[in-house]
DNA sequence: TCGCAACTATACTATACCGTATAGTAATAT
DNA sequence: ATATTACTATACGGTATAGTATAGTTGCGA
């Protein structure tokens, strides 16, 4: 009998994933060698192959784990009960604040986007795990607040999250913050202002 | 004397870049071998090293070329003289239409984002070559149309382009279009509606 | 004490890589 | 004719890769 099939074994597994995270985030998928992962994890290489099918399996498991665990950090602590202005502001500030600080998350986004051609399922997993949840939550929130007079909640949710994601994209992921700076608070103010302002002429009339 | 130092030599160079494009876009930077590039370009490997310093130099030259040439395709044919609604709509439709069709451009975005950690200068080159130009053009356009009553042209330009870029990001680059579809025309309508609607309470008052 | 499961360390196979070297070809210039 | 330029084809050196094999170690239960 294994000493503790879900704790000792689980520990090695977690240890491997931790080492793999370091290397994959810094070197990318093709740039990562299993020897380096083994060294970073403090584990014999063959142990990795005991726990994971192959390099692709390790990568998949890693992304699945990180994807699942990161959601709460961004969106788990938002209360949808406050004033709309406050709700939107909280989400926006939390997301941008996280990205301003968390280099690991930035590297993670680079990795999953860069490999989305060869690992489409992982990219879709990410979409379902983060942006889609935000789209849905915001959509329902707008739906349940008819006083906001938002004609197309889904589209507005995309505009809101899209602005934030692209800010992260250009400023942090692609190193634009030094060559084209932009005050995040001003952006948030403007974005919320556009969304919550009364819309006298609905988009259908354009 | 070289037969035609800027045409014959230039042809080989272009031929190499064309082959490199194919392979780099499909295999990524680390996944690309110079032998494959040589084969795809129909060129001897050593000829590549006659024209380019090394793998990194070839990659850099490739990204610089594509970055420069793609801008016009998206933004070169826009006239800033029409009605604001038409101007914004043209830009948005052109960008989304291009992305809907051009798999090569999607792969290019994946590549430059994925390698932005190891090639920060290339990412910044891209920022300067496309989004920053759009931000500036839109900013000036808004500035020169005070009747639009846009309090913060820079921020609104970011919201506009950010929405479009993120749409490309989630729908095409990360394969979200099948699991979370969104009508691009509705998104464009909504986005332009928000921006061009009168803003009774400027963002400063929030 | 024995058996067993998980692990380590090292070496291996077979392949692939980058960048260079070598030898040779086609075309032009003098 | 000879030199030069741009190229091709092939092979090589040294390194690195994914994944496996082998031999040995540690710890635990019966």
Coordinates of C-alpha atoms (C1' of nucleotides) in Angstrom, one line a residue:
Chain A
X1 CA 0.0 0.0 0.0
X2 CA 1.2 3.5 -0.8
X3 CA 2.1 5.3 2.4
X4 CA -0.4 8.1 1.6
X5 CA -1.6 7.8 -2.0
X6 CA -3.1 11.3 -2.0
X7 CA -0.6 13.2 0.1
X8 CA 2.9 12.0 -0.4
X9 CA 2.3 11.3 -4.0
X10 CA 0.3 14.5 -4.3
X11 CA 3.2 16.4 -2.8
X12 CA 5.7 15.1 -5.4
X13 CA 3.1 16.0 -8.1
X14 CA 2.7 19.5 -6.7
X15 CA 6.5 19.8 -6.5
X16 CA 6.9 18.9 -10.1
X17 CA 4.2 21.3 -11.2
X18 CA 5.9 24.1 -9.2
X19 CA 9.2 23.5 -10.9
X20 CA 7.5 23.2 -14.3
X21 CA 5.7 26.5 -13.7
X22 CA 9.0 28.3 -13.2
X23 CA 10.6 27.0 -16.3
X24 CA 7.6 27.0 -18.7
X25 CA 6.8 30.6 -17.8
X26 CA 10.4 31.8 -18.4
X27 CA 11.3 29.6 -21.4
X28 CA 8.0 28.8 -23.1
X29 CA 6.9 25.4 -24.2
X30 CA 9.5 24.5 -26.8
X31 CA 12.2 26.3 -24.9
X32 CA 11.6 24.1 -21.8
X33 CA 13.6 20.9 -21.3
X34 CA 12.5 18.1 -19.0
X35 CA 16.0 18.1 -17.5
X36 CA 15.6 21.7 -16.4
X37 CA 12.1 21.0 -15.0
X38 CA 13.5 18.1 -13.1
X39 CA 16.3 20.3 -11.7
X40 CA 14.0 23.1 -10.8
X41 CA 11.6 20.8 -9.1
X42 CA 14.3 19.0 -7.2
X43 CA 13.2 15.7 -8.6
X44 CA 14.6 13.0 -10.8
X45 CA 13.5 13.2 -14.4
X46 CA 12.0 9.8 -14.4
X47 CA 9.8 10.7 -11.6
X48 CA 8.2 13.3 -13.8
X49 CA 7.4 10.6 -16.3
X50 CA 5.9 8.5 -13.5
X51 CA 3.4 11.3 -12.7
X52 CA 2.8 12.7 -16.2
X53 CA 2.4 11.1 -19.6
X54 CA 4.9 13.2 -21.4
X55 CA 6.0 16.9 -21.8
X56 CA 2.6 17.8 -23.4
X57 CA 0.7 16.1 -20.5
X58 CA 2.8 18.0 -18.0
X59 CA 2.2 21.3 -19.8
X60 CA -1.6 20.6 -20.0
X61 CA -1.8 19.7 -16.3
X62 CA 0.1 22.8 -15.4
X63 CA -2.0 25.2 -17.4
X64 CA -5.2 23.5 -16.1
X65 CA -4.1 24.0 -12.5
X66 CA -3.0 27.6 -12.9
X67 CA -6.0 28.5 -14.9
X68 CA -8.3 27.1 -12.2
X69 CA -6.5 28.6 -9.3
X70 CA -6.1 32.1 -10.7
X71 CA -9.8 32.9 -11.2
X72 CA -10.6 33.6 -7.6
X73 CA -7.7 35.9 -7.3
X74 CA -9.2 38.3 -9.8
X75 CA -12.9 37.8 -9.5
X76 CA -13.7 35.7 -6.5
X77 CA -14.0 38.5 -4.0
X78 CA -16.3 40.8 -5.8
X79 CA -19.7 41.5 -4.3
X80 CA -22.4 42.2 -6.9
X81 CA -24.6 44.0 -4.3
X82 CA -23.1 47.5 -4.3
X83 CA -23.8 50.5 -6.4
X84 CA -23.1 49.7 -10.1
X85 CA -20.3 52.3 -10.2
X86 CA -18.7 50.5 -7.2
X87 CA -19.1 47.1 -8.7
X88 CA -17.5 47.9 -12.0
X89 CA -14.8 49.9 -10.3
X90 CA -13.9 47.1 -8.0
X91 CA -13.6 44.6 -10.8
X92 CA -11.5 46.9 -12.9
X93 CA -9.2 48.0 -10.1
X94 CA -8.6 44.5 -8.9
X95 CA -7.7 43.2 -12.3
X96 CA -5.4 46.1 -13.2
X97 CA -3.8 46.1 -9.7
X98 CA -3.1 42.4 -10.0
X99 CA -1.5 42.8 -13.3
X100 CA 0.6 45.7 -12.2
X101 CA 2.3 43.5 -9.6
X102 CA 2.1 39.9 -10.7
X103 CA 4.8 39.2 -13.2
X104 CA 4.1 35.6 -13.0
X105 CA 0.6 36.1 -14.2
X106 CA 1.8 38.3 -17.0
X107 CA 4.2 35.5 -18.1
X108 CA 1.3 33.0 -17.8
X109 CA -0.8 35.1 -20.2
X110 CA 2.0 35.3 -22.7
X111 CA 2.5 31.6 -22.5
X112 CA -1.1 30.6 -23.0
X113 CA -1.6 33.1 -25.8
X114 CA 1.6 32.2 -27.5
X115 CA 0.7 28.4 -27.4
X116 CA -2.9 28.9 -28.3
X117 CA -2.2 27.8 -31.8
X118 CA -0.7 24.4 -30.8
X119 CA -2.9 24.0 -27.7
X120 CA -6.4 25.3 -28.7
X121 CA -8.1 23.3 -25.9
X122 CA -6.0 25.1 -23.3
X123 CA -6.8 28.5 -24.7
X124 CA -10.5 27.6 -24.6
X125 CA -10.2 26.4 -21.1
X126 CA -8.8 29.7 -20.2
X127 CA -11.6 31.5 -22.0
X128 CA -14.2 29.5 -20.1
X129 CA -12.4 29.9 -16.8
X130 CA -12.0 33.7 -16.7
X131 CA -13.3 36.0 -19.4
X132 CA -16.5 34.0 -20.0
X133 CA -17.3 34.0 -16.3
X134 CA -16.9 37.7 -16.2
X135 CA -19.0 38.2 -19.3
X136 CA -21.8 36.2 -17.8
X137 CA -21.7 37.7 -14.4
X138 CA -21.6 41.2 -15.8
X139 CA -24.4 40.3 -18.3
X140 CA -26.6 39.1 -15.6
X141 CA -25.8 42.0 -13.4
X142 CA -26.8 44.4 -16.2
X143 CA -29.9 42.4 -16.9
X144 CA -31.0 42.7 -13.3
X145 CA -30.6 46.4 -13.3
X146 CA -32.9 47.8 -15.9
X147 CA -32.5 51.2 -14.4
X148 CA -29.0 51.3 -16.0
X149 CA -30.8 51.3 -19.4
X150 CA -28.2 49.1 -21.0
X151 CA -29.6 47.9 -24.3
X152 CA -27.2 45.0 -25.0
X153 CA -25.7 43.7 -21.7
X154 CA -23.5 41.1 -23.5
X155 CA -21.9 43.6 -25.7
X156 CA -21.3 46.1 -23.0
X157 CA -19.8 43.4 -20.9
X158 CA -17.4 42.7 -23.7
X159 CA -16.5 46.4 -24.0
X160 CA -15.8 46.5 -20.3
X161 CA -13.6 43.5 -20.0
X162 CA -12.1 44.1 -23.4
X163 CA -10.8 47.5 -22.4
X164 CA -9.2 46.0 -19.3
X165 CA -7.7 43.0 -21.1
X166 CA -6.2 45.1 -23.8
X167 CA -4.8 47.5 -21.3
X168 CA -3.0 44.6 -19.8
X169 CA -2.1 43.4 -23.2
X170 CA -0.4 46.5 -24.5
X171 CA 0.9 48.0 -21.3
X172 CA 2.3 45.0 -19.5
X173 CA 2.5 42.0 -21.7
X174 CA 3.9 43.9 -24.7
X175 CA 5.9 46.4 -22.6
X176 CA 4.0 49.4 -23.8
X177 CA 3.9 51.1 -20.5
X178 CA 7.1 53.0 -21.0
X179 CA 6.6 54.1 -24.6
X180 CA 2.9 54.8 -24.4
X181 CA 1.8 55.3 -20.8
X182 CA -1.8 55.7 -19.8
X183 CA -3.2 56.4 -16.4
X184 CA -5.3 53.3 -15.4
X185 CA -7.5 55.3 -13.1
X186 CA -8.4 57.7 -15.8
X187 CA -9.2 54.8 -18.1
X188 CA -11.4 53.2 -15.5
X189 CA -13.2 56.5 -14.8
X190 CA -13.9 57.0 -18.5
X191 CA -15.0 53.5 -19.1
X192 CA -17.5 53.5 -16.3
X193 CA -18.6 56.9 -17.3
X194 CA -19.4 55.7 -20.8
X195 CA -21.2 52.6 -19.6
X196 CA -23.3 54.2 -16.8
X197 CA -24.2 57.4 -18.7
X198 CA -27.8 57.5 -19.9
X199 CA -28.1 56.4 -23.5
X200 CA -30.7 58.7 -25.2
X201 CA -30.4 57.0 -28.6
X202 CA -30.2 53.2 -28.5
X203 CA -27.6 51.7 -30.9
X204 CA -30.3 50.2 -33.1
X205 CA -31.0 53.7 -34.5
X206 CA -27.6 54.2 -35.9
Chain B
X1 CA 30.2 44.2 -59.3
X2 CA 27.1 42.6 -58.2
X3 CA 24.6 42.1 -61.1
X4 CA 21.9 44.0 -59.3
X5 CA 22.8 44.6 -55.7
X6 CA 19.4 45.7 -54.7
X7 CA 17.2 43.5 -56.8
X8 CA 18.8 40.1 -57.1
X9 CA 20.1 40.2 -53.6
X10 CA 16.9 41.7 -52.4
X11 CA 15.0 38.9 -54.1
X12 CA 16.8 36.2 -52.2
X13 CA 16.3 38.2 -49.0
X14 CA 12.6 38.4 -49.6
X15 CA 12.5 34.7 -50.5
X16 CA 14.1 33.8 -47.2
X17 CA 11.8 36.1 -45.3
X18 CA 8.8 34.4 -47.0
X19 CA 10.0 31.0 -46.0
X20 CA 10.8 32.1 -42.5
X21 CA 7.3 33.6 -42.2
X22 CA 5.7 30.2 -42.9
X23 CA 7.8 28.3 -40.4
X24 CA 8.0 30.8 -37.6
X25 CA 4.2 31.4 -37.7
X26 CA 3.5 27.7 -37.5
X27 CA 6.2 26.5 -35.2
X28 CA 7.1 29.6 -33.0
X29 CA 10.6 30.9 -32.4
X30 CA 12.1 27.9 -30.5
X31 CA 10.2 25.4 -32.6
X32 CA 11.7 26.7 -35.8
X33 CA 14.9 25.3 -37.2
X34 CA 17.0 27.0 -39.7
X35 CA 17.0 23.9 -41.8
X36 CA 13.3 24.0 -42.2
X37 CA 13.4 27.7 -43.0
X38 CA 16.0 27.0 -45.7
X39 CA 13.8 24.2 -47.1
X40 CA 10.7 26.3 -47.0
X41 CA 12.5 29.2 -48.7
X42 CA 14.0 27.0 -51.3
X43 CA 17.4 28.3 -50.3
X44 CA 20.6 26.9 -49.0
X45 CA 21.0 27.3 -45.3
X46 CA 24.3 29.1 -45.6
X47 CA 22.7 31.7 -47.8
X48 CA 20.4 32.6 -44.8
X49 CA 23.5 33.3 -42.8
X50 CA 24.9 35.4 -45.6
X51 CA 21.8 37.6 -45.4
X52 CA 21.1 37.6 -41.7
X53 CA 23.3 37.6 -38.6
X54 CA 21.7 34.5 -36.9
X55 CA 18.3 33.1 -36.0
X56 CA 17.5 36.0 -33.8
X57 CA 18.4 38.5 -36.5
X58 CA 16.3 36.7 -39.0
X59 CA 13.4 36.7 -36.6
X60 CA 13.8 40.3 -35.8
X61 CA 13.9 41.3 -39.5
X62 CA 10.9 39.2 -40.2
X63 CA 8.8 40.8 -37.4
X64 CA 9.9 44.2 -38.4
X65 CA 8.8 43.6 -42.0
X66 CA 5.5 42.2 -41.2
X67 CA 4.7 44.8 -38.6
X68 CA 5.4 47.6 -41.0
X69 CA 3.5 46.1 -43.9
X70 CA 0.4 45.1 -42.0
X71 CA -0.4 48.6 -40.7
X72 CA -1.6 49.9 -44.0
X73 CA -3.8 47.0 -44.5
X74 CA -5.8 47.9 -41.4
X75 CA -5.5 51.6 -41.0
X76 CA -4.0 52.9 -44.3
X77 CA -7.2 53.4 -46.2
X78 CA -9.2 55.1 -43.6
X79 CA -10.4 58.7 -44.3
X80 CA -10.8 60.8 -41.3
X81 CA -13.1 63.2 -43.0
X82 CA -16.4 61.4 -42.8
X83 CA -19.1 61.6 -40.1
X84 CA -17.6 60.3 -36.8
X85 CA -20.0 57.4 -36.8
X86 CA -18.7 56.4 -40.2
X87 CA -15.0 56.9 -39.3
X88 CA -15.2 54.7 -36.2
X89 CA -17.3 52.1 -38.0
X90 CA -14.9 51.9 -40.9
X91 CA -11.9 51.3 -38.6
X92 CA -13.7 48.7 -36.5
X93 CA -15.2 46.8 -39.5
X94 CA -11.9 46.8 -41.3
X95 CA -10.0 45.5 -38.4
X96 CA -12.5 42.8 -37.5
X97 CA -13.0 41.8 -41.1
X98 CA -9.3 41.4 -41.6
X99 CA -9.0 39.2 -38.5
X100 CA -12.0 37.1 -39.5
X101 CA -10.2 36.0 -42.7
X102 CA -6.5 36.4 -42.2
X103 CA -5.2 33.3 -40.3
X104 CA -1.7 34.4 -41.0
X105 CA -2.2 37.6 -39.1
X106 CA -3.8 35.8 -36.2
X107 CA -0.7 33.5 -36.1
X108 CA 1.5 36.6 -36.2
X109 CA -0.2 38.1 -33.2
X110 CA 0.2 34.9 -31.3
X111 CA 3.8 34.8 -32.1
X112 CA 4.7 38.3 -31.2
X113 CA 2.7 38.1 -28.0
X114 CA 4.1 34.8 -27.0
X115 CA 7.7 36.0 -27.6
X116 CA 7.2 39.4 -26.0
X117 CA 8.9 38.1 -22.9
X118 CA 12.1 37.2 -24.7
X119 CA 11.9 39.9 -27.4
X120 CA 10.6 43.0 -25.6
X121 CA 11.9 45.3 -28.3
X122 CA 9.8 43.6 -31.0
X123 CA 6.7 43.9 -28.9
X124 CA 7.4 47.6 -28.5
X125 CA 8.0 47.9 -32.2
X126 CA 4.6 46.4 -32.8
X127 CA 3.0 48.7 -30.2
X128 CA 4.5 51.7 -32.0
X129 CA 3.6 50.5 -35.4
X130 CA -0.1 49.7 -34.9
X131 CA -2.0 50.4 -31.7
X132 CA -0.1 53.6 -30.9
X133 CA -0.8 55.0 -34.3
X134 CA -4.5 54.3 -33.9
X135 CA -4.5 55.8 -30.4
X136 CA -2.9 59.0 -31.7
X137 CA -5.0 59.3 -34.8
X138 CA -8.2 58.7 -32.8
X139 CA -7.0 61.1 -30.1
X140 CA -6.4 63.9 -32.6
X141 CA -9.6 63.1 -34.3
X142 CA -11.6 63.4 -31.1
X143 CA -9.7 66.6 -30.2
X144 CA -10.5 68.2 -33.4
X145 CA -14.2 67.4 -33.0
X146 CA -15.2 69.2 -29.8
X147 CA -18.9 68.7 -30.7
X148 CA -18.5 65.1 -29.8
X149 CA -17.9 66.3 -26.2
X150 CA -15.4 63.6 -25.4
X151 CA -13.7 64.6 -22.2
X152 CA -10.7 62.3 -22.4
X153 CA -9.8 61.5 -26.0
X154 CA -6.8 59.4 -25.1
X155 CA -8.8 57.2 -22.8
X156 CA -11.7 56.8 -25.2
X157 CA -9.3 55.9 -27.9
X158 CA -8.0 53.1 -25.7
X159 CA -11.5 51.9 -25.0
X160 CA -12.3 51.8 -28.7
X161 CA -9.2 50.0 -29.8
X162 CA -9.1 47.8 -26.7
X163 CA -12.6 46.5 -27.3
X164 CA -11.6 45.5 -30.8
X165 CA -8.2 44.0 -29.9
X166 CA -9.8 42.0 -27.1
X167 CA -12.5 40.7 -29.4
X168 CA -9.7 39.4 -31.7
X169 CA -7.9 38.1 -28.7
X170 CA -10.7 36.0 -27.3
X171 CA -12.6 35.1 -30.4
X172 CA -9.9 34.3 -32.9
X173 CA -6.5 34.0 -31.2
X174 CA -7.8 32.0 -28.3
X175 CA -10.5 30.1 -30.2
X176 CA -13.4 31.5 -28.2
X177 CA -15.7 32.1 -31.2
X178 CA -17.2 28.6 -31.0
X179 CA -17.7 28.4 -27.2
X180 CA -18.7 32.0 -26.6
X181 CA -19.9 33.6 -29.8
X182 CA -20.5 37.3 -30.1
X183 CA -21.9 39.2 -33.1
X184 CA -19.2 41.6 -34.2
X185 CA -21.7 44.1 -35.7
X186 CA -23.7 44.3 -32.5
X187 CA -20.4 44.9 -30.6
X188 CA -19.4 47.7 -33.0
X189 CA -22.9 49.3 -32.8
X190 CA -22.8 49.3 -29.0
X191 CA -19.3 50.6 -28.8
X192 CA -19.9 53.5 -31.2
X193 CA -23.2 54.1 -29.4
X194 CA -21.4 54.5 -26.1
X195 CA -18.7 56.7 -27.4
X196 CA -20.8 59.1 -29.5
X197 CA -23.7 59.4 -27.1
X198 CA -23.8 62.7 -25.3
X199 CA -22.2 62.5 -21.9
X200 CA -24.3 64.6 -19.5
X201 CA -22.1 63.9 -16.5
X202 CA -18.4 64.1 -17.3
X203 CA -16.2 61.3 -15.7
X204 CA -14.6 63.8 -13.4
X205 CA -17.8 64.0 -11.3
X206 CA -17.8 60.3 -10.5
Chain C
dT1 C1' 13.8 -10.2 8.0
dC2 C1' 11.5 -9.8 3.7
dG3 C1' 9.0 -7.5 0.1
dC4 C1' 7.4 -3.6 -2.1
dA5 C1' 6.6 0.9 -3.7
dA6 C1' 8.5 5.3 -4.7
dC7 C1' 12.3 7.5 -5.5
dT8 C1' 17.4 9.0 -7.1
dA9 C1' 21.4 9.1 -10.1
dT10 C1' 23.5 8.1 -14.2
dA11 C1' 23.9 6.6 -18.5
dC12 C1' 22.0 5.6 -22.8
dT13 C1' 19.4 5.8 -27.7
dA14 C1' 18.2 8.3 -31.3
dT15 C1' 17.3 12.4 -33.0
dA16 C1' 17.7 17.3 -33.8
dC17 C1' 19.7 21.7 -33.4
dC18 C1' 22.9 26.0 -34.6
dG19 C1' 26.3 27.7 -37.0
dT20 C1' 30.4 26.6 -39.9
dA21 C1' 33.5 24.4 -43.2
dT22 C1' 34.3 22.4 -47.6
dA23 C1' 33.9 21.7 -52.3
dG24 C1' 31.7 22.9 -56.3
dT25 C1' 28.6 25.6 -59.8
dA26 C1' 26.7 29.5 -62.6
dA27 C1' 27.2 34.1 -64.0
dT28 C1' 29.4 38.3 -64.7
dA29 C1' 33.6 41.7 -65.1
dT30 C1' 38.0 42.7 -66.5
Chain D
dA1 C1' 41.3 33.3 -69.3
dT2 C1' 40.9 34.7 -64.7
dA3 C1' 38.8 36.7 -60.7
dT4 C1' 34.9 37.6 -58.2
dT5 C1' 30.3 37.2 -56.5
dA6 C1' 26.4 34.7 -55.1
dC7 C1' 24.9 30.7 -54.6
dT8 C1' 24.1 25.1 -53.7
dA9 C1' 24.8 20.6 -51.6
dT10 C1' 26.6 18.1 -48.1
dA11 C1' 28.8 17.2 -44.0
dC12 C1' 30.5 18.2 -39.7
dG13 C1' 31.4 19.6 -34.4
dG14 C1' 29.6 20.3 -30.4
dT15 C1' 25.6 20.5 -27.9
dA16 C1' 21.0 19.5 -26.4
dT17 C1' 16.7 17.2 -26.7
dA18 C1' 12.6 13.5 -25.3
dG19 C1' 12.2 9.6 -23.3
dT20 C1' 14.0 5.0 -21.5
dA21 C1' 16.9 1.6 -19.1
dT22 C1' 19.6 0.1 -15.3
dA23 C1' 21.2 0.0 -10.9
dG24 C1' 20.9 1.4 -6.4
dT25 C1' 18.5 3.8 -2.2
dT26 C1' 15.0 4.9 1.2
dG27 C1' 11.1 4.0 4.0
dC28 C1' 7.3 1.4 5.4
dG29 C1' 4.2 -2.6 6.5
dA30 C1' 3.9 -7.6 7.8

